[in-house]
Amino acid sequence: MSRTAQRHLLTIDDLGVEGVQRILRLTDSFVEVSERRIPKVPVLRGRTVAWLFYEDSTRTRLSFETAAKRLSADSMNFSVGSSAVNKGESLRDTVQTIEAMGVDAIVVRHKSAGAPKQITQWLDASVINAGDGWHAHPTQALLDCYTLRARLGGIDGRRIAIVGDIKHSRVARSNIAAFTALGAEVVLVAPPTLLPPSLVPFDVTVSHSIDEVIGEVDVVYLLRMQLERMHEALVPSLREYTATYGLTAARARRLGPDTVVMHPGPMNRGVEVAADVPQMPNAVVTDQVRNGVAVRMAVLFDLLATEADPVFGDDGEETDA
Amino acid sequence: MPELVIKGGRVIDRLGERVVDVAIEDGRVVGVGPDLEGDRVLDAGGCVVSPGFVDLHTHLREPGNEEAETIESGSRAAVLGGFTALVAMPNTTPTIDDASVVREVLALGRESLVDLYTSAAITMGRKGDTLAPMAELTDLGVRIFTDDGNGVQDVRLMRRAMEYATGLGVTLAQHCEVEALSAGGFMHEGEWSSRLGIPGQPAEAEELMVMRDIALSRLTGCRIHFQHLSTAGSVEMVRAARDAGVGVTAEATTHHFTLTDAACADYDTVYKVHPPLRTDADVAAVRAGLGDGSIDAIATDHAPHSPEAKERPFDSAPPGMLGLETALGLALTELDLPLNEVIGALSWKPAAIAGIETTHGADIVDGSPANLTVFDPAHTWTVDPDDLASRSRNTPYAGRQLVGKVRHTVVSGEAVVIDGGAQR
């Protein structure tokens, strides 16, 4: 089934609408697995997944590791900090070394845009992009879509504001692609310094006023404001950023009762979001994290399972994927 | 009887076009006319015989990075591409900024297949702090000074360098890039950089320095040569400056009139180059600049890199691409210009900028130096990186079909390329 159709997961665009919908359908099944008393299925027994994280990550890596364990895959961790990479080994040599140990997939996070794409030319294993530079973070977008779909019943026709540092955000790029692919209308809310230099590639509108937008949208998606941005003269100060673009308590009170608040984490409470907003009933931040595991199970399964693999092991039924 | 005769070609130079034989003896043309005889005959049937090509912008990597290229391997690539003279860039290790390095490079050049000239750095170590010993290096034959790879950022230092250069009669060549705007950028800033998430460099980073140096040229009277112009705004400013009588010249590379930033779509580092590949509109402007003479010369910016160096992420791979062996084919295939204008941009115009117009690019008449290129303008071929003479393989044109190929190259009377093969 899927293995030959889609060998890597690099971007939402590569996946396409069909692919996104396939993953979301699969995720339903794995959410069910995650709710079992023993949340584990043997579908990827004997498969090996390697983690290759060139950039620090706690939540994404834990989420992938949990997903792999629940699918009974073996995993190995290539710790960049203590490896030959720090002795000047090239990207190509590193990934070929890992592959030689016998892996079926490599989950890569890299500070450089495009590194996962480059790796695909040197490997037979599947490559999963766990975030590359400012470029893409497709599993984050998939878990966000899943979370929104569960909350709102659907994404088509919804208005979604993505607020904050779009320019430097792989989460924003992947979410723009995923939300618009599923029929949502996306408005970017940011000062001009935090927008990409060109908006031509993106099917979005832009606003420089969060106050004009928050009353009219179904979703407010807040991005992390990196503390170093003010040193690059992108904003005068974090205080001014919070005053003009932060989801303050006062702004949160103006949200519609059904307006969903999202954040990919880690949050800077008091900067892009007021301290108590994530605890509001509208906020789905913990749902995002929870669904992340099931989405990543779906992604690993989609790439690594073969025709012969029963989807749910001994007692399971086949999925429609 | 003369040593060598080139028979049956269309001779094209500034004097015009005629079908004649060219006889060569002791490094000079000794006869131009019908039915000449020689000890050795180079058939030029169906070919153009032109003054030798001159590349104003070649990175030969020696000394310091001989894994990527040597003066010898680069010179072989040059003559196979029809170049009889090169101006080597000074960003070697050590930098070409003192007499000992200039002497070493020129000595290696004398053993090579091409007539090698070298530029030298404007500032010591190309660091932009203190001037290199320009008078001493001028005495050794340096005619072009450049910090290529870096523009001279300090406007006061650039003014002094230009004033000092006027006393020496040399040309300063500038890599135009205001680093405060370009730093941290790895491709053209625009639609594609936004899509790919690669930090960009705006066109204005180049244009601001072009604007500044036009002003400084007006102030100092120093000739300034703009290297590898890549933006429509730069071309327009150079055009206006020339119209106003300011002493500026300019070159464009083959890749800046052939490729756009869309080529970076797959993060293939072979397309990473500085200045970066720009937009369709910029490519059109560069072509127009070559067409109306606002841009004098076609240069290669031949920049070899080993495969390991390019097998890095896009942001950390070194910039640069090969160019010597594909320049003529690209110029003839991509530019809609008459043959004599393409030859002028490859030969006599860059020769004049390099200050070597009496030895290269000269009209083909009795007594002129025998630096000649014979090429078949209709020969169709496909670029295969493995066939290149360069030590490196970083050509962005692998698999591309080009029309126009060098058949013979004569350097100082020696046929160093015969029927497309290097003779040593």
XYZ file of C-alpha atoms in Angstrom, chain B residues 29-336:
308
model
C 50.318 35.619 -36.972
C 52.522 35.749 -40.051
C 49.945 35.577 -42.770
C 46.237 36.076 -43.315
C 44.831 35.194 -46.708
C 43.734 32.466 -49.079
C 45.560 29.183 -49.665
C 48.268 29.470 -47.008
C 50.508 26.505 -46.248
C 52.042 25.335 -42.976
C 53.911 22.396 -41.432
C 50.823 21.602 -39.443
C 47.277 22.263 -40.575
C 44.319 22.840 -38.260
C 41.109 22.382 -40.192
C 38.616 25.144 -39.439
C 35.961 24.235 -42.002
C 32.547 25.369 -40.724
C 34.244 27.061 -37.788
C 34.813 30.584 -36.560
C 38.370 31.777 -35.958
C 38.400 34.518 -33.358
C 40.800 36.318 -31.079
C 41.315 34.251 -27.930
C 38.835 34.488 -25.089
C 39.757 36.239 -21.848
C 38.141 35.356 -18.529
C 38.204 38.218 -16.063
C 37.051 36.034 -13.216
C 38.560 32.605 -12.564
C 39.080 30.865 -9.235
C 41.997 28.497 -9.670
C 42.222 27.514 -5.969
C 46.021 27.296 -6.018
C 47.656 27.876 -3.610
C 45.638 26.363 -0.826
C 42.826 24.197 -2.176
C 44.478 22.014 -4.780
C 41.918 19.283 -4.145
C 39.324 21.437 -5.907
C 41.519 22.826 -8.704
C 45.104 23.609 -9.606
C 46.477 26.229 -11.926
C 47.347 23.404 -14.293
C 43.911 21.692 -14.234
C 42.117 25.024 -14.385
C 44.235 26.110 -17.321
C 43.292 22.935 -19.183
C 39.616 23.625 -18.554
C 40.219 27.177 -19.772
C 41.780 26.313 -23.115
C 39.154 23.626 -23.725
C 36.648 26.434 -23.263
C 38.509 28.641 -25.748
C 40.149 30.941 -23.207
C 43.707 31.960 -24.003
C 44.064 34.239 -20.971
C 42.711 34.165 -17.434
C 42.679 36.650 -14.603
C 43.015 34.575 -11.437
C 41.069 35.678 -8.383
C 43.003 36.331 -5.164
C 40.885 34.429 -2.614
C 43.435 31.664 -2.290
C 45.183 30.451 0.865
C 47.274 32.436 1.458
C 45.557 35.398 -0.161
C 47.203 36.861 -3.243
C 48.116 40.078 -1.479
C 51.899 40.133 -1.478
C 54.768 39.817 -3.911
C 55.745 36.261 -2.992
C 52.299 34.855 -3.716
C 51.973 36.836 -6.945
C 55.351 35.466 -8.092
C 54.375 31.906 -7.193
C 51.069 32.106 -9.070
C 52.675 33.660 -12.134
C 55.453 31.030 -12.098
C 52.883 28.212 -11.981
C 51.013 30.015 -14.730
C 54.023 29.914 -17.028
C 53.987 26.092 -16.828
C 50.264 25.971 -17.554
C 48.421 25.782 -20.859
C 47.022 29.299 -20.697
C 48.399 32.811 -20.467
C 47.821 33.451 -16.796
C 47.407 36.867 -15.242
C 46.552 37.360 -11.656
C 44.574 39.904 -9.785
C 45.557 40.786 -6.251
C 43.576 41.777 -3.210
C 42.748 45.411 -2.531
C 43.125 44.849 1.212
C 45.398 42.544 3.162
C 43.833 39.126 3.562
C 40.704 40.530 1.848
C 39.709 41.626 5.323
C 38.818 45.189 4.381
C 41.114 46.789 6.947
C 44.402 47.849 5.357
C 45.516 48.303 1.756
C 47.668 45.658 0.059
C 51.004 46.853 -1.398
C 49.398 47.835 -4.677
C 52.379 49.630 -6.212
C 54.725 46.705 -5.573
C 52.217 44.271 -7.048
C 51.573 46.523 -10.043
C 55.310 46.344 -10.754
C 54.960 42.546 -10.898
C 52.277 42.872 -13.569
C 49.039 42.977 -11.591
C 46.494 45.150 -13.395
C 43.283 44.300 -11.496
C 42.811 44.532 -7.754
C 39.798 42.992 -6.069
C 38.679 41.527 -2.754
C 36.393 39.225 -4.748
C 34.137 37.174 -2.543
C 33.866 40.223 -0.357
C 33.098 43.768 -1.301
C 35.162 46.444 0.403
C 32.642 47.523 3.046
C 34.404 50.575 4.430
C 33.565 53.477 2.160
C 36.509 55.575 3.329
C 38.965 52.756 2.672
C 37.409 52.165 -0.750
C 37.780 55.834 -1.573
C 41.472 55.704 -0.625
C 42.037 52.531 -2.624
C 40.479 54.158 -5.668
C 42.474 57.340 -5.317
C 45.683 55.345 -4.867
C 44.842 53.174 -7.883
C 44.533 56.186 -10.177
C 48.204 56.893 -9.576
C 49.086 53.369 -10.686
C 46.817 53.179 -13.710
C 45.211 49.957 -12.495
C 41.575 48.935 -12.263
C 39.691 48.038 -9.119
C 37.122 45.275 -9.492
C 34.341 45.083 -6.962
C 32.234 42.203 -5.719
C 29.236 44.350 -4.857
C 27.548 43.235 -1.679
C 26.672 45.286 1.370
C 27.210 42.697 4.051
C 24.970 44.402 6.584
C 22.083 43.510 4.265
C 23.302 40.187 2.895
C 24.804 38.551 5.982
C 23.108 35.292 6.880
C 21.506 35.012 3.435
C 22.249 32.071 1.168
C 20.111 32.681 -1.906
C 18.203 35.512 -3.557
C 15.622 36.960 -1.201
C 12.214 36.643 -2.762
C 9.504 34.213 -3.678
C 11.712 31.134 -3.689
C 13.637 31.892 -0.514
C 10.308 32.502 1.221
C 8.929 29.194 -0.005
C 12.058 27.195 0.791
C 12.703 28.756 4.188
C 16.241 29.658 3.183
C 17.397 33.041 4.478
C 17.804 35.392 1.518
C 19.961 38.264 0.329
C 18.011 41.107 -1.251
C 18.998 42.457 -4.656
C 19.521 45.779 -2.918
C 22.566 44.389 -1.076
C 24.306 44.368 -4.468
C 22.690 47.505 -5.806
C 23.650 49.720 -2.884
C 27.328 48.997 -3.430
C 27.025 49.515 -7.189
C 25.434 52.873 -6.434
C 28.132 53.754 -3.896
C 31.012 52.814 -6.160
C 29.616 54.742 -9.106
C 29.641 57.760 -6.801
C 33.188 57.004 -5.690
C 34.334 56.599 -9.276
C 32.891 60.028 -10.036
C 34.679 61.399 -6.975
C 38.075 59.833 -7.567
C 38.233 59.359 -11.327
C 39.269 55.757 -10.721
C 38.074 53.117 -13.158
C 35.852 50.630 -11.382
C 34.927 47.263 -12.799
C 31.776 45.617 -11.485
C 32.058 41.887 -11.151
C 29.224 39.433 -11.827
C 26.302 41.885 -11.998
C 23.153 39.981 -11.166
C 20.238 42.359 -10.711
C 18.110 44.500 -12.991
C 18.739 47.504 -10.754
C 22.515 47.090 -11.028
C 22.366 46.895 -14.804
C 20.214 50.010 -14.961
C 22.577 52.008 -12.727
C 25.631 50.957 -14.725
C 23.865 51.907 -17.938
C 23.047 55.357 -16.569
C 26.575 55.840 -15.208
C 28.118 54.996 -18.572
C 25.750 57.377 -20.301
C 26.921 60.040 -17.852
C 30.542 59.336 -18.715
C 31.593 57.717 -15.434
C 34.505 55.271 -15.893
C 32.768 52.034 -15.071
C 32.852 48.638 -16.747
C 30.976 45.470 -15.907
C 30.877 41.740 -16.392
C 28.070 39.197 -16.179
C 28.486 35.488 -15.613
C 27.030 32.780 -17.778
C 24.884 31.528 -14.891
C 23.361 34.943 -14.240
C 22.027 35.039 -17.793
C 20.968 31.379 -17.777
C 19.601 30.298 -14.395
C 17.131 31.670 -11.843
C 16.551 31.175 -8.130
C 13.880 28.606 -8.982
C 16.800 26.236 -9.608
C 17.305 26.071 -5.819
C 13.905 24.377 -5.388
C 15.411 21.005 -4.451
C 18.123 22.453 -2.204
C 20.769 21.249 -4.648
C 23.904 23.053 -3.516
C 25.316 23.092 -7.057
C 23.041 26.110 -7.551
C 24.389 27.975 -4.546
C 26.496 30.875 -5.790
C 27.338 34.450 -4.838
C 25.862 36.691 -5.949
C 22.876 34.363 -5.900
C 20.788 33.302 -8.869
C 18.034 35.885 -9.229
C 14.644 36.166 -10.925
C 13.501 35.929 -14.543
C 13.368 39.736 -14.695
C 16.983 39.969 -13.547
C 18.084 37.384 -16.107
C 16.309 39.395 -18.792
C 18.025 42.592 -17.615
C 21.465 40.969 -17.649
C 20.833 39.721 -21.189
C 19.685 43.169 -22.237
C 22.773 44.697 -20.618
C 25.027 42.420 -22.625
C 22.989 43.210 -25.715
C 23.290 46.984 -25.506
C 26.846 47.015 -24.171
C 25.997 48.263 -20.685
C 27.722 45.081 -19.578
C 31.035 44.681 -21.399
C 32.128 41.167 -20.714
C 30.972 37.629 -20.157
C 32.912 36.139 -17.252
C 32.782 32.664 -15.809
C 33.327 33.085 -12.060
C 34.610 29.517 -12.437
C 34.551 28.358 -8.810
C 35.519 24.722 -8.317
C 34.531 22.900 -5.139
C 35.159 19.287 -4.207
C 32.107 17.007 -3.925
C 32.526 16.739 -0.129
C 32.415 20.503 0.182
C 29.121 20.655 -1.716
C 27.575 17.681 0.169
C 26.555 19.933 2.984
C 23.274 21.602 3.839
C 22.430 24.494 1.530
C 23.254 27.154 4.092
C 26.693 25.774 4.928
C 27.869 24.612 1.485
C 30.395 26.917 -0.195
C 29.067 29.117 -3.007
C 30.273 28.759 -6.584
C 29.990 26.737 -9.777
C 32.203 25.705 -12.672
C 32.130 27.838 -15.793
C 35.163 27.713 -18.066
C 34.179 24.784 -20.268
C 30.545 25.776 -20.721
C 30.857 29.549 -21.232
C 30.939 29.639 -25.030
C 28.154 27.082 -25.402
C 25.931 28.968 -22.972
C 26.631 32.325 -24.599
C 25.767 30.994 -28.042
C 22.779 28.971 -26.847
C 21.219 31.403 -24.389
C 22.005 34.861 -25.766
C 20.250 36.143 -28.816
